[in-house]
Amino acid sequence: MVTANNEVHETVNVAVIMICDIHGKTFDLYCKTHDLVICVAGLLSKHKHCSDAVISLHEAATYAKTSTALDDVSDSVNDTLDNMKNFINNRNVAMQNIEVQEQSIRKFIGEIRTNLNKHLDKIELSELYTNCKIKEWKSPENIS
């Protein structure tokens, strides 16, 4: 193997011991209860009550691969669920903000309408007063 500094290194193989140091037999089984690899003699001596939880090493390896994939999918689904919950929560907050803004705008429009009506009433009253004064001024009694 060549590193980034162009140095050459050899890959070292690591041996995995597949022999039970207690019984001298190869590990062929996996105990899911104790999360251990075991040999047939270990099954008979120490794991006889775990028989429902003992599977072959090949099956355990396959299970580990699918379990990891399943965990990845599960994590992805959970992340998506969290994102959806956040989205829904943010949407609800936004809707509440919109409702508050709508009420504020309605109140503001109501105040403007009230002020506008008061102003129009003043203009109308002023117009009536002016018309009355003009009629009074033009009336025959005031002409001399």
PDB file of C-alpha atoms in Angstrom:
ATOM      1  CA  MET A   1       0.000   0.000   0.000  1.00  0.00           C
ATOM      2  CA  VAL A   2       1.331   3.484  -0.871  1.00  0.00           C
ATOM      3  CA  THR A   3       0.544   6.412   1.455  1.00  0.00           C
ATOM      4  CA  ALA A   4       0.093  10.070   0.541  1.00  0.00           C
ATOM      5  CA  ASN A   5       3.826  10.599   1.194  1.00  0.00           C
ATOM      6  CA  ASN A   6       4.687   7.879  -1.347  1.00  0.00           C
ATOM      7  CA  GLU A   7       5.823   5.554   1.436  1.00  0.00           C
ATOM      8  CA  VAL A   8       5.278   1.858   0.871  1.00  0.00           C
ATOM      9  CA  HIS A   9       3.648  -0.142   3.640  1.00  0.00           C
ATOM     10  CA  GLU A  10       2.729  -3.786   3.699  1.00  0.00           C
ATOM     11  CA  THR A  11      -0.733  -4.925   4.663  1.00  0.00           C
ATOM     12  CA  VAL A  12      -0.665  -7.150   7.725  1.00  0.00           C
ATOM     13  CA  ASN A  13      -3.116 -10.035   7.879  1.00  0.00           C
ATOM     14  CA  VAL A  14      -4.709 -10.574  11.266  1.00  0.00           C
ATOM     15  CA  ALA A  15      -5.676 -14.108  12.125  1.00  0.00           C
ATOM     16  CA  VAL A  16      -9.072 -14.606  13.698  1.00  0.00           C
ATOM     17  CA  ILE A  17      -9.078 -17.492  16.120  1.00  0.00           C
ATOM     18  CA  MET A  18     -12.017 -19.725  15.294  1.00  0.00           C
ATOM     19  CA  ILE A  19     -11.194 -22.434  17.856  1.00  0.00           C
ATOM     20  CA  CYS A  20     -12.766 -22.594  21.306  1.00  0.00           C
ATOM     21  CA  ASP A  21      -9.947 -22.405  23.863  1.00  0.00           C
ATOM     22  CA  ILE A  22     -12.071 -24.314  26.413  1.00  0.00           C
ATOM     23  CA  HIS A  23     -13.182 -27.270  24.271  1.00  0.00           C
ATOM     24  CA  GLY A  24     -10.719 -27.140  21.364  1.00  0.00           C
ATOM     25  CA  LYS A  25     -13.530 -27.260  18.801  1.00  0.00           C
ATOM     26  CA  THR A  26     -14.288 -24.771  16.033  1.00  0.00           C
ATOM     27  CA  PHE A  27     -16.805 -22.037  16.625  1.00  0.00           C
ATOM     28  CA  ASP A  28     -19.806 -22.985  14.521  1.00  0.00           C
ATOM     29  CA  LEU A  29     -22.643 -21.370  16.444  1.00  0.00           C
ATOM     30  CA  TYR A  30     -23.744 -18.031  17.817  1.00  0.00           C
ATOM     31  CA  CYS A  31     -25.750 -17.504  21.033  1.00  0.00           C
ATOM     32  CA  LYS A  32     -28.011 -14.471  20.621  1.00  0.00           C
ATOM     33  CA  THR A  33     -28.836 -14.471  24.341  1.00  0.00           C
ATOM     34  CA  HIS A  34     -25.217 -14.029  25.425  1.00  0.00           C
ATOM     35  CA  ASP A  35     -23.956 -12.415  22.195  1.00  0.00           C
ATOM     36  CA  LEU A  36     -21.149 -14.997  21.936  1.00  0.00           C
ATOM     37  CA  VAL A  37     -19.750 -17.379  19.351  1.00  0.00           C
ATOM     38  CA  ILE A  38     -19.746 -20.918  20.725  1.00  0.00           C
ATOM     39  CA  CYS A  39     -18.758 -24.433  19.746  1.00  0.00           C
ATOM     40  CA  VAL A  40     -21.042 -27.479  19.819  1.00  0.00           C
ATOM     41  CA  ALA A  41     -19.584 -28.584  23.167  1.00  0.00           C
ATOM     42  CA  GLY A  42     -20.279 -25.113  24.597  1.00  0.00           C
ATOM     43  CA  LEU A  43     -23.872 -25.409  23.441  1.00  0.00           C
ATOM     44  CA  LEU A  44     -24.273 -28.681  25.294  1.00  0.00           C
ATOM     45  CA  SER A  45     -22.489 -27.543  28.456  1.00  0.00           C
ATOM     46  CA  LYS A  46     -23.149 -23.833  29.029  1.00  0.00           C
ATOM     47  CA  HIS A  47     -25.847 -22.819  26.559  1.00  0.00           C
ATOM     48  CA  LYS A  48     -28.330 -25.700  26.699  1.00  0.00           C
ATOM     49  CA  HIS A  49     -31.030 -23.326  28.017  1.00  0.00           C
ATOM     50  CA  CYS A  50     -30.373 -20.952  25.113  1.00  0.00           C
ATOM     51  CA  SER A  51     -31.275 -23.444  22.400  1.00  0.00           C
ATOM     52  CA  ASP A  52     -33.964 -21.160  20.934  1.00  0.00           C
ATOM     53  CA  ALA A  53     -31.404 -18.345  20.684  1.00  0.00           C
ATOM     54  CA  VAL A  54     -28.544 -20.364  19.129  1.00  0.00           C
ATOM     55  CA  ILE A  55     -28.034 -20.052  15.370  1.00  0.00           C
ATOM     56  CA  SER A  56     -25.273 -20.977  12.934  1.00  0.00           C
ATOM     57  CA  LEU A  57     -22.393 -18.541  12.452  1.00  0.00           C
ATOM     58  CA  HIS A  58     -23.357 -18.216   8.788  1.00  0.00           C
ATOM     59  CA  GLU A  59     -26.913 -17.272   9.752  1.00  0.00           C
ATOM     60  CA  ALA A  60     -25.584 -14.853  12.388  1.00  0.00           C
ATOM     61  CA  ALA A  61     -23.357 -13.174   9.792  1.00  0.00           C
ATOM     62  CA  THR A  62     -26.287 -12.864   7.387  1.00  0.00           C
ATOM     63  CA  TYR A  63     -28.481 -11.576  10.213  1.00  0.00           C
ATOM     64  CA  ALA A  64     -25.800  -9.040  11.179  1.00  0.00           C
ATOM     65  CA  LYS A  65     -25.676  -7.717   7.610  1.00  0.00           C
ATOM     66  CA  THR A  66     -29.448  -7.473   7.292  1.00  0.00           C
ATOM     67  CA  SER A  67     -29.704  -6.159  10.834  1.00  0.00           C
ATOM     68  CA  THR A  68     -27.269  -3.374   9.981  1.00  0.00           C
ATOM     69  CA  ALA A  69     -29.168  -2.609   6.788  1.00  0.00           C
ATOM     70  CA  LEU A  70     -32.429  -2.699   8.716  1.00  0.00           C
ATOM     71  CA  ASP A  71     -30.944  -0.378  11.334  1.00  0.00           C
ATOM     72  CA  ASP A  72     -29.881   2.004   8.561  1.00  0.00           C
ATOM     73  CA  VAL A  73     -33.377   1.950   7.068  1.00  0.00           C
ATOM     74  CA  SER A  74     -34.897   2.336  10.520  1.00  0.00           C
ATOM     75  CA  ASP A  75     -32.621   5.302  11.260  1.00  0.00           C
ATOM     76  CA  SER A  76     -33.534   6.834   7.920  1.00  0.00           C
ATOM     77  CA  VAL A  77     -37.256   6.358   8.590  1.00  0.00           C
ATOM     78  CA  ASN A  78     -36.868   7.829  12.079  1.00  0.00           C
ATOM     79  CA  ASP A  79     -34.973  10.815  10.667  1.00  0.00           C
ATOM     80  CA  THR A  80     -37.716  11.294   8.072  1.00  0.00           C
ATOM     81  CA  LEU A  81     -40.363  11.054  10.798  1.00  0.00           C
ATOM     82  CA  ASP A  82     -38.507  13.652  12.867  1.00  0.00           C
ATOM     83  CA  ASN A  83     -38.286  15.915   9.820  1.00  0.00           C
ATOM     84  CA  MET A  84     -42.014  15.494   9.162  1.00  0.00           C
ATOM     85  CA  LYS A  85     -42.835  16.239  12.819  1.00  0.00           C
ATOM     86  CA  ASN A  86     -40.693  19.382  12.625  1.00  0.00           C
ATOM     87  CA  PHE A  87     -42.366  20.335   9.340  1.00  0.00           C
ATOM     88  CA  ILE A  88     -45.848  19.855  10.831  1.00  0.00           C
ATOM     89  CA  ASN A  89     -44.881  21.762  13.973  1.00  0.00           C
ATOM     90  CA  ASN A  90     -43.408  24.620  11.931  1.00  0.00           C
ATOM     91  CA  ARG A  91     -46.523  24.665   9.746  1.00  0.00           C
ATOM     92  CA  ASN A  92     -48.777  24.819  12.815  1.00  0.00           C
ATOM     93  CA  VAL A  93     -46.727  27.683  14.263  1.00  0.00           C
ATOM     94  CA  ALA A  94     -46.890  29.491  10.911  1.00  0.00           C
ATOM     95  CA  MET A  95     -50.681  29.000  10.781  1.00  0.00           C
ATOM     96  CA  GLN A  96     -51.021  30.408  14.307  1.00  0.00           C
ATOM     97  CA  ASN A  97     -48.884  33.392  13.307  1.00  0.00           C
ATOM     98  CA  ILE A  98     -51.063  33.940  10.242  1.00  0.00           C
ATOM     99  CA  GLU A  99     -54.205  33.851  12.405  1.00  0.00           C
ATOM    100  CA  VAL A 100     -52.709  36.391  14.827  1.00  0.00           C
ATOM    101  CA  GLN A 101     -51.701  38.613  11.908  1.00  0.00           C
ATOM    102  CA  GLU A 102     -55.169  38.265  10.374  1.00  0.00           C
ATOM    103  CA  GLN A 103     -56.808  39.368  13.638  1.00  0.00           C
ATOM    104  CA  SER A 104     -54.404  42.301  13.890  1.00  0.00           C
ATOM    105  CA  ILE A 105     -55.140  43.358  10.306  1.00  0.00           C
ATOM    106  CA  ARG A 106     -58.913  43.034  10.849  1.00  0.00           C
ATOM    107  CA  LYS A 107     -58.647  45.196  13.978  1.00  0.00           C
ATOM    108  CA  PHE A 108     -56.544  47.763  12.104  1.00  0.00           C
ATOM    109  CA  ILE A 109     -59.053  47.870   9.222  1.00  0.00           C
ATOM    110  CA  GLY A 110     -61.900  48.278  11.731  1.00  0.00           C
ATOM    111  CA  GLU A 111     -60.113  51.221  13.346  1.00  0.00           C
ATOM    112  CA  ILE A 112     -59.495  52.818   9.946  1.00  0.00           C
ATOM    113  CA  ARG A 113     -63.162  52.278   9.003  1.00  0.00           C
ATOM    114  CA  THR A 114     -64.304  53.892  12.274  1.00  0.00           C
ATOM    115  CA  ASN A 115     -61.985  56.878  11.802  1.00  0.00           C
ATOM    116  CA  LEU A 116     -63.005  57.218   8.155  1.00  0.00           C
ATOM    117  CA  ASN A 117     -66.716  57.156   9.089  1.00  0.00           C
ATOM    118  CA  LYS A 118     -66.114  59.811  11.761  1.00  0.00           C
ATOM    119  CA  HIS A 119     -64.278  61.957   9.236  1.00  0.00           C
ATOM    120  CA  LEU A 120     -67.052  61.504   6.638  1.00  0.00           C
ATOM    121  CA  ASP A 121     -69.643  62.399   9.295  1.00  0.00           C
ATOM    122  CA  LYS A 122     -67.701  65.613  10.049  1.00  0.00           C
ATOM    123  CA  ILE A 123     -67.519  66.487   6.351  1.00  0.00           C
ATOM    124  CA  GLU A 124     -71.239  65.807   5.939  1.00  0.00           C
ATOM    125  CA  LEU A 125     -72.083  67.884   9.003  1.00  0.00           C
ATOM    126  CA  SER A 126     -69.868  70.708   7.781  1.00  0.00           C
ATOM    127  CA  GLU A 127     -71.493  70.533   4.343  1.00  0.00           C
ATOM    128  CA  LEU A 128     -74.982  70.653   5.903  1.00  0.00           C
ATOM    129  CA  TYR A 129     -73.987  73.588   8.079  1.00  0.00           C
ATOM    130  CA  THR A 130     -72.539  75.435   5.090  1.00  0.00           C
ATOM    131  CA  ASN A 131     -75.682  74.768   3.017  1.00  0.00           C
ATOM    132  CA  CYS A 132     -77.876  76.011   5.854  1.00  0.00           C
ATOM    133  CA  LYS A 133     -75.831  79.195   6.168  1.00  0.00           C
ATOM    134  CA  ILE A 134     -76.029  79.783   2.417  1.00  0.00           C
ATOM    135  CA  LYS A 135     -79.803  79.224   2.418  1.00  0.00           C
ATOM    136  CA  GLU A 136     -80.194  81.510   5.402  1.00  0.00           C
ATOM    137  CA  TRP A 137     -78.093  84.176   3.730  1.00  0.00           C
ATOM    138  CA  LYS A 138     -80.143  83.924   0.519  1.00  0.00           C
ATOM    139  CA  SER A 139     -83.490  83.882   2.261  1.00  0.00           C
ATOM    140  CA  PRO A 140     -85.828  86.836   1.468  1.00  0.00           C
ATOM    141  CA  GLU A 141     -85.877  87.958   5.083  1.00  0.00           C
ATOM    142  CA  ASN A 142     -82.163  88.651   4.999  1.00  0.00           C
ATOM    143  CA  ILE A 143     -82.358  90.638   1.782  1.00  0.00           C
ATOM    144  CA  SER A 144     -82.925  94.236   2.505  1.00  0.00           C
TER     145      SER A 144
END
